[in-house]
Amino acid sequence: MPFSIDPVYILVLAGFVGFEIIKKVTPTLHTPLMSATNAISGISLVGSLVAAGSDHTTGQVLGFIAVTAATINVVGGFMITERMLKMFKKKERKA
């Protein structure tokens, strides 16, 4: 199977387009965007759990690595979302 540059070209192009789109999102809209990203990370966590349940040792090792990475991604995403939500809360004034 000969090497094709097309998948690499599509990956790089998608990266640049995604960066330009996200860069133009106003800060107010970042919180719902982060929530959607956390949902996608949760789906990848479920997929990595399925991979970790493989009968083959290689699949189990790769599944374990994927579960670890996806868990770190989900927890970090929720921590960042919580910090962003705290930024939008109004501070209580002392009387």
mmCIF file of N, CA and C in Angstrom:
data_model
loop_
_atom_site.group_PDB
_atom_site.id
_atom_site.type_symbol
_atom_site.label_atom_id
_atom_site.label_comp_id
_atom_site.label_asym_id
_atom_site.label_seq_id
_atom_site.Cartn_x
_atom_site.Cartn_y
_atom_site.Cartn_z
ATOM 1 N N MET A 1 0.846 -1.181 0.000
ATOM 2 C CA MET A 1 0.000 0.000 0.000
ATOM 3 C C MET A 1 0.890 1.244 0.000
ATOM 4 N N PRO A 2 0.849 2.028 -1.062
ATOM 5 C CA PRO A 2 1.712 3.208 -1.152
ATOM 6 C C PRO A 2 1.248 4.307 -0.190
ATOM 7 N N PHE A 3 2.218 5.093 0.262
ATOM 8 C CA PHE A 3 1.925 6.201 1.172
ATOM 9 C C PHE A 3 1.258 7.332 0.408
ATOM 10 N N SER A 4 0.198 7.867 0.983
ATOM 11 C CA SER A 4 -0.508 8.987 0.374
ATOM 12 C C SER A 4 -0.412 10.191 1.304
ATOM 13 N N ILE A 5 -0.173 11.337 0.746
ATOM 14 C CA ILE A 5 -0.051 12.565 1.529
ATOM 15 C C ILE A 5 -1.425 13.155 1.858
ATOM 16 N N ASP A 6 -2.478 12.662 1.219
ATOM 17 C CA ASP A 6 -3.814 13.223 1.416
ATOM 18 C C ASP A 6 -4.279 13.213 2.873
ATOM 19 N N PRO A 7 -4.147 12.109 3.625
ATOM 20 C CA PRO A 7 -4.595 12.150 5.023
ATOM 21 C C PRO A 7 -3.820 13.160 5.873
ATOM 22 N N VAL A 8 -2.531 13.306 5.609
ATOM 23 C CA VAL A 8 -1.730 14.279 6.354
ATOM 24 C C VAL A 8 -2.190 15.691 6.016
ATOM 25 N N TYR A 9 -2.447 15.933 4.745
ATOM 26 C CA TYR A 9 -2.927 17.243 4.301
ATOM 27 C C TYR A 9 -4.261 17.575 4.962
ATOM 28 N N ILE A 10 -5.170 16.621 5.013
ATOM 29 C CA ILE A 10 -6.482 16.840 5.628
ATOM 30 C C ILE A 10 -6.329 17.107 7.124
ATOM 31 N N LEU A 11 -5.446 16.378 7.802
ATOM 32 C CA LEU A 11 -5.221 16.578 9.231
ATOM 33 C C LEU A 11 -4.695 17.981 9.520
ATOM 34 N N VAL A 12 -3.702 18.417 8.760
ATOM 35 C CA VAL A 12 -3.129 19.748 8.964
ATOM 36 C C VAL A 12 -4.158 20.826 8.647
ATOM 37 N N LEU A 13 -4.887 20.662 7.563
ATOM 38 C CA LEU A 13 -5.911 21.632 7.191
ATOM 39 C C LEU A 13 -7.004 21.711 8.253
ATOM 40 N N ALA A 14 -7.454 20.568 8.765
ATOM 41 C CA ALA A 14 -8.477 20.555 9.812
ATOM 42 C C ALA A 14 -7.961 21.220 11.087
ATOM 43 N N GLY A 15 -6.689 21.024 11.393
ATOM 44 C CA GLY A 15 -6.103 21.672 12.570
ATOM 45 C C GLY A 15 -6.110 23.186 12.442
ATOM 46 N N PHE A 16 -5.704 23.705 11.286
ATOM 47 C CA PHE A 16 -5.703 25.148 11.080
ATOM 48 C C PHE A 16 -7.119 25.726 11.083
ATOM 49 N N VAL A 17 -8.046 25.058 10.421
ATOM 50 C CA VAL A 17 -9.434 25.542 10.384
ATOM 51 C C VAL A 17 -10.033 25.534 11.791
ATOM 52 N N GLY A 18 -9.815 24.457 12.532
ATOM 53 C CA GLY A 18 -10.327 24.381 13.899
ATOM 54 C C GLY A 18 -9.743 25.462 14.783
ATOM 55 N N PHE A 19 -8.445 25.714 14.650
ATOM 56 C CA PHE A 19 -7.805 26.763 15.446
ATOM 57 C C PHE A 19 -8.401 28.127 15.129
ATOM 58 N N GLU A 20 -8.594 28.428 13.863
ATOM 59 C CA GLU A 20 -9.154 29.721 13.475
ATOM 60 C C GLU A 20 -10.590 29.890 13.971
ATOM 61 N N ILE A 21 -11.366 28.819 13.938
ATOM 62 C CA ILE A 21 -12.755 28.903 14.401
ATOM 63 C C ILE A 21 -12.798 29.120 15.907
ATOM 64 N N ILE A 22 -12.031 28.351 16.659
ATOM 65 C CA ILE A 22 -12.035 28.463 18.118
ATOM 66 C C ILE A 22 -11.478 29.812 18.561
ATOM 67 N N LYS A 23 -10.511 30.340 17.829
ATOM 68 C CA LYS A 23 -9.905 31.621 18.183
ATOM 69 C C LYS A 23 -10.925 32.757 18.124
ATOM 70 N N LYS A 24 -11.928 32.627 17.262
ATOM 71 C CA LYS A 24 -12.903 33.698 17.082
ATOM 72 C C LYS A 24 -14.116 33.585 18.003
ATOM 73 N N VAL A 25 -14.159 32.559 18.850
ATOM 74 C CA VAL A 25 -15.278 32.397 19.779
ATOM 75 C C VAL A 25 -15.094 33.382 20.930
ATOM 76 N N THR A 26 -16.165 34.095 21.284
ATOM 77 C CA THR A 26 -16.080 35.054 22.383
ATOM 78 C C THR A 26 -15.926 34.310 23.706
ATOM 79 N N PRO A 27 -15.304 34.936 24.706
ATOM 80 C CA PRO A 27 -15.096 34.257 25.998
ATOM 81 C C PRO A 27 -16.387 33.788 26.664
ATOM 82 N N THR A 28 -17.488 34.468 26.430
ATOM 83 C CA THR A 28 -18.755 34.066 27.042
ATOM 84 C C THR A 28 -19.214 32.708 26.531
ATOM 85 N N LEU A 29 -18.878 32.384 25.305
ATOM 86 C CA LEU A 29 -19.321 31.124 24.719
ATOM 87 C C LEU A 29 -18.359 29.967 24.974
ATOM 88 N N HIS A 30 -17.233 30.235 25.629
ATOM 89 C CA HIS A 30 -16.276 29.157 25.869
ATOM 90 C C HIS A 30 -16.792 28.119 26.856
ATOM 91 N N THR A 31 -17.624 28.524 27.824
ATOM 92 C CA THR A 31 -18.104 27.574 28.830
ATOM 93 C C THR A 31 -18.960 26.474 28.216
ATOM 94 N N PRO A 32 -19.976 26.793 27.390
ATOM 95 C CA PRO A 32 -20.724 25.697 26.758
ATOM 96 C C PRO A 32 -19.857 24.860 25.825
ATOM 97 N N LEU A 33 -18.886 25.487 25.191
ATOM 98 C CA LEU A 33 -17.978 24.765 24.307
ATOM 99 C C LEU A 33 -17.144 23.768 25.106
ATOM 100 N N MET A 34 -16.696 24.168 26.292
ATOM 101 C CA MET A 34 -15.936 23.260 27.158
ATOM 102 C C MET A 34 -16.808 22.106 27.627
ATOM 103 N N SER A 35 -18.084 22.382 27.907
ATOM 104 C CA SER A 35 -18.981 21.312 28.345
ATOM 105 C C SER A 35 -19.162 20.277 27.242
ATOM 106 N N ALA A 36 -19.291 20.733 26.018
ATOM 107 C CA ALA A 36 -19.421 19.795 24.895
ATOM 108 C C ALA A 36 -18.139 18.981 24.722
ATOM 109 N N THR A 37 -17.003 19.619 24.924
ATOM 110 C CA THR A 37 -15.736 18.908 24.835
ATOM 111 C C THR A 37 -15.626 17.843 25.920
ATOM 112 N N ASN A 38 -16.113 18.156 27.118
ATOM 113 C CA ASN A 38 -16.095 17.169 28.204
ATOM 114 C C ASN A 38 -16.986 15.983 27.866
ATOM 115 N N ALA A 39 -18.105 16.226 27.207
ATOM 116 C CA ALA A 39 -18.987 15.124 26.811
ATOM 117 C C ALA A 39 -18.289 14.213 25.798
ATOM 118 N N ILE A 40 -17.588 14.802 24.858
ATOM 119 C CA ILE A 40 -16.856 14.009 23.870
ATOM 120 C C ILE A 40 -15.737 13.218 24.549
ATOM 121 N N SER A 41 -15.084 13.827 25.535
ATOM 122 C CA SER A 41 -14.045 13.113 26.278
ATOM 123 C C SER A 41 -14.633 11.939 27.046
ATOM 124 N N GLY A 42 -15.840 12.102 27.559
ATOM 125 C CA GLY A 42 -16.511 10.996 28.242
ATOM 126 C C GLY A 42 -16.792 9.841 27.301
ATOM 127 N N ILE A 43 -17.160 10.157 26.073
ATOM 128 C CA ILE A 43 -17.407 9.111 25.079
ATOM 129 C C ILE A 43 -16.113 8.369 24.765
ATOM 130 N N SER A 44 -15.010 9.104 24.655
ATOM 131 C CA SER A 44 -13.725 8.438 24.393
ATOM 132 C C SER A 44 -13.298 7.587 25.586
ATOM 133 N N LEU A 45 -13.692 7.983 26.794
ATOM 134 C CA LEU A 45 -13.391 7.169 27.974
ATOM 135 C C LEU A 45 -14.132 5.840 27.911
ATOM 136 N N VAL A 46 -15.395 5.878 27.490
ATOM 137 C CA VAL A 46 -16.163 4.636 27.348
ATOM 138 C C VAL A 46 -15.528 3.739 26.280
ATOM 139 N N GLY A 47 -15.123 4.325 25.169
ATOM 140 C CA GLY A 47 -14.463 3.548 24.116
ATOM 141 C C GLY A 47 -13.154 2.932 24.580
ATOM 142 N N SER A 48 -12.409 3.661 25.395
ATOM 143 C CA SER A 48 -11.144 3.112 25.890
ATOM 144 C C SER A 48 -11.385 1.990 26.897
ATOM 145 N N LEU A 49 -12.487 2.057 27.644
ATOM 146 C CA LEU A 49 -12.835 0.955 28.548
ATOM 147 C C LEU A 49 -13.154 -0.310 27.756
ATOM 148 N N VAL A 50 -13.823 -0.138 26.628
ATOM 149 C CA VAL A 50 -14.115 -1.291 25.769
ATOM 150 C C VAL A 50 -12.813 -1.885 25.238
ATOM 151 N N ALA A 51 -11.880 -1.022 24.835
ATOM 152 C CA ALA A 51 -10.592 -1.508 24.330
ATOM 153 C C ALA A 51 -9.796 -2.211 25.426
ATOM 154 N N ALA A 52 -9.909 -1.726 26.656
ATOM 155 C CA ALA A 52 -9.176 -2.348 27.766
ATOM 156 C C ALA A 52 -9.726 -3.730 28.092
ATOM 157 N N GLY A 53 -10.964 -4.005 27.714
ATOM 158 C CA GLY A 53 -11.563 -5.308 27.964
ATOM 159 C C GLY A 53 -11.248 -6.333 26.894
ATOM 160 N N SER A 54 -10.270 -6.051 26.065
ATOM 161 C CA SER A 54 -9.890 -6.950 24.973
ATOM 162 C C SER A 54 -9.287 -8.247 25.507
ATOM 163 N N ASP A 55 -9.333 -9.282 24.680
ATOM 164 C CA ASP A 55 -8.747 -10.570 25.047
ATOM 165 C C ASP A 55 -7.233 -10.606 24.828
ATOM 166 N N HIS A 56 -6.728 -9.691 24.018
ATOM 167 C CA HIS A 56 -5.307 -9.688 23.676
ATOM 168 C C HIS A 56 -4.535 -8.768 24.619
ATOM 169 N N THR A 57 -3.332 -9.157 24.923
ATOM 170 C CA THR A 57 -2.498 -8.378 25.845
ATOM 171 C C THR A 57 -2.191 -6.995 25.289
ATOM 172 N N THR A 58 -1.907 -6.916 24.000
ATOM 173 C CA THR A 58 -1.614 -5.621 23.383
ATOM 174 C C THR A 58 -2.810 -4.689 23.493
ATOM 175 N N GLY A 59 -3.995 -5.211 23.233
ATOM 176 C CA GLY A 59 -5.211 -4.414 23.357
ATOM 177 C C GLY A 59 -5.459 -3.961 24.782
ATOM 178 N N GLN A 60 -5.142 -4.821 25.735
ATOM 179 C CA GLN A 60 -5.324 -4.456 27.139
ATOM 180 C C GLN A 60 -4.359 -3.350 27.561
ATOM 181 N N VAL A 61 -3.116 -3.456 27.111
ATOM 182 C CA VAL A 61 -2.125 -2.432 27.456
ATOM 183 C C VAL A 61 -2.497 -1.096 26.823
ATOM 184 N N LEU A 62 -2.820 -1.123 25.531
ATOM 185 C CA LEU A 62 -3.219 0.117 24.859
ATOM 186 C C LEU A 62 -4.515 0.667 25.447
ATOM 187 N N GLY A 63 -5.441 -0.228 25.814
ATOM 188 C CA GLY A 63 -6.682 0.199 26.449
ATOM 189 C C GLY A 63 -6.432 0.849 27.794
ATOM 190 N N PHE A 64 -5.503 0.292 28.575
ATOM 191 C CA PHE A 64 -5.158 0.885 29.870
ATOM 192 C C PHE A 64 -4.575 2.279 29.695
ATOM 193 N N ILE A 65 -3.680 2.423 28.716
ATOM 194 C CA ILE A 65 -3.092 3.741 28.440
ATOM 195 C C ILE A 65 -4.183 4.717 28.007
ATOM 196 N N ALA A 66 -5.102 4.248 27.168
ATOM 197 C CA ALA A 66 -6.197 5.107 26.708
ATOM 198 C C ALA A 66 -7.123 5.489 27.856
ATOM 199 N N VAL A 67 -7.417 4.547 28.751
ATOM 200 C CA VAL A 67 -8.272 4.850 29.909
ATOM 201 C C VAL A 67 -7.599 5.900 30.788
ATOM 202 N N THR A 68 -6.308 5.747 31.023
ATOM 203 C CA THR A 68 -5.581 6.712 31.850
ATOM 204 C C THR A 68 -5.595 8.099 31.217
ATOM 205 N N ALA A 69 -5.290 8.180 29.935
ATOM 206 C CA ALA A 69 -5.265 9.472 29.249
ATOM 207 C C ALA A 69 -6.653 10.103 29.196
ATOM 208 N N ALA A 70 -7.677 9.312 28.911
ATOM 209 C CA ALA A 70 -9.036 9.845 28.827
ATOM 210 C C ALA A 70 -9.530 10.308 30.192
ATOM 211 N N THR A 71 -9.172 9.587 31.249
ATOM 212 C CA THR A 71 -9.579 9.999 32.592
ATOM 213 C C THR A 71 -8.930 11.320 32.974
ATOM 214 N N ILE A 72 -7.649 11.464 32.687
ATOM 215 C CA ILE A 72 -6.963 12.731 32.957
ATOM 216 C C ILE A 72 -7.619 13.857 32.165
ATOM 217 N N ASN A 73 -7.979 13.584 30.922
ATOM 218 C CA ASN A 73 -8.625 14.581 30.073
ATOM 219 C C ASN A 73 -9.978 15.004 30.637
ATOM 220 N N VAL A 74 -10.786 14.042 31.073
ATOM 221 C CA VAL A 74 -12.114 14.350 31.608
ATOM 222 C C VAL A 74 -11.996 15.143 32.906
ATOM 223 N N VAL A 75 -11.157 14.688 33.818
ATOM 224 C CA VAL A 75 -11.011 15.378 35.110
ATOM 225 C C VAL A 75 -10.466 16.790 34.907
ATOM 226 N N GLY A 76 -9.453 16.932 34.081
ATOM 227 C CA GLY A 76 -8.908 18.257 33.797
ATOM 228 C C GLY A 76 -9.922 19.174 33.141
ATOM 229 N N GLY A 77 -10.726 18.626 32.249
ATOM 230 C CA GLY A 77 -11.757 19.430 31.594
ATOM 231 C C GLY A 77 -12.792 19.945 32.571
ATOM 232 N N PHE A 78 -13.212 19.087 33.497
ATOM 233 C CA PHE A 78 -14.182 19.533 34.492
ATOM 234 C C PHE A 78 -13.572 20.557 35.447
ATOM 235 N N MET A 79 -12.301 20.409 35.783
ATOM 236 C CA MET A 79 -11.655 21.387 36.658
ATOM 237 C C MET A 79 -11.569 22.756 35.983
ATOM 238 N N ILE A 80 -11.224 22.768 34.713
ATOM 239 C CA ILE A 80 -11.128 24.033 33.988
ATOM 240 C C ILE A 80 -12.506 24.662 33.829
ATOM 241 N N THR A 81 -13.520 23.842 33.537
ATOM 242 C CA THR A 81 -14.877 24.372 33.404
ATOM 243 C C THR A 81 -15.345 24.982 34.718
ATOM 244 N N GLU A 82 -15.031 24.331 35.830
ATOM 245 C CA GLU A 82 -15.421 24.870 37.136
ATOM 246 C C GLU A 82 -14.751 26.219 37.392
ATOM 247 N N ARG A 83 -13.482 26.324 37.048
ATOM 248 C CA ARG A 83 -12.778 27.603 37.220
ATOM 249 C C ARG A 83 -13.388 28.689 36.347
ATOM 250 N N MET A 84 -13.776 28.330 35.123
ATOM 251 C CA MET A 84 -14.388 29.320 34.236
ATOM 252 C C MET A 84 -15.738 29.768 34.774
ATOM 253 N N LEU A 85 -16.517 28.844 35.316
ATOM 254 C CA LEU A 85 -17.813 29.212 35.875
ATOM 255 C C LEU A 85 -17.652 30.120 37.088
ATOM 256 N N LYS A 86 -16.620 29.911 37.886
ATOM 257 C CA LYS A 86 -16.367 30.790 39.033
ATOM 258 C C LYS A 86 -16.024 32.203 38.574
ATOM 259 N N MET A 87 -15.396 32.337 37.417
ATOM 260 C CA MET A 87 -15.062 33.662 36.899
ATOM 261 C C MET A 87 -16.315 34.455 36.565
ATOM 262 N N PHE A 88 -17.381 33.769 36.143
ATOM 263 C CA PHE A 88 -18.593 34.464 35.729
ATOM 264 C C PHE A 88 -19.539 34.758 36.884
ATOM 265 N N LYS A 89 -19.309 34.174 38.060
ATOM 266 C CA LYS A 89 -20.175 34.437 39.207
ATOM 267 C C LYS A 89 -19.908 35.836 39.732
ATOM 268 N N LYS A 90 -20.994 36.498 40.132
ATOM 269 C CA LYS A 90 -20.851 37.825 40.713
ATOM 270 C C LYS A 90 -20.393 37.681 42.153
ATOM 271 N N LYS A 91 -19.479 38.542 42.537
ATOM 272 C CA LYS A 91 -18.980 38.515 43.908
ATOM 273 C C LYS A 91 -19.988 39.199 44.819
ATOM 274 N N GLU A 92 -20.198 38.602 45.988
ATOM 275 C CA GLU A 92 -21.146 39.176 46.941
ATOM 276 C C GLU A 92 -20.503 40.374 47.626
ATOM 277 N N ARG A 93 -21.294 41.432 47.724
ATOM 278 C CA ARG A 93 -20.801 42.641 48.375
ATOM 279 C C ARG A 93 -21.087 42.571 49.865
ATOM 280 N N LYS A 94 -20.130 43.013 50.637
ATOM 281 C CA LYS A 94 -20.322 43.043 52.086
ATOM 282 C C LYS A 94 -21.057 44.326 52.453
ATOM 283 N N ALA A 95 -22.076 44.193 53.304
ATOM 284 C CA ALA A 95 -22.892 45.357 53.673
ATOM 285 C C ALA A 95 -22.266 46.178 54.761
#
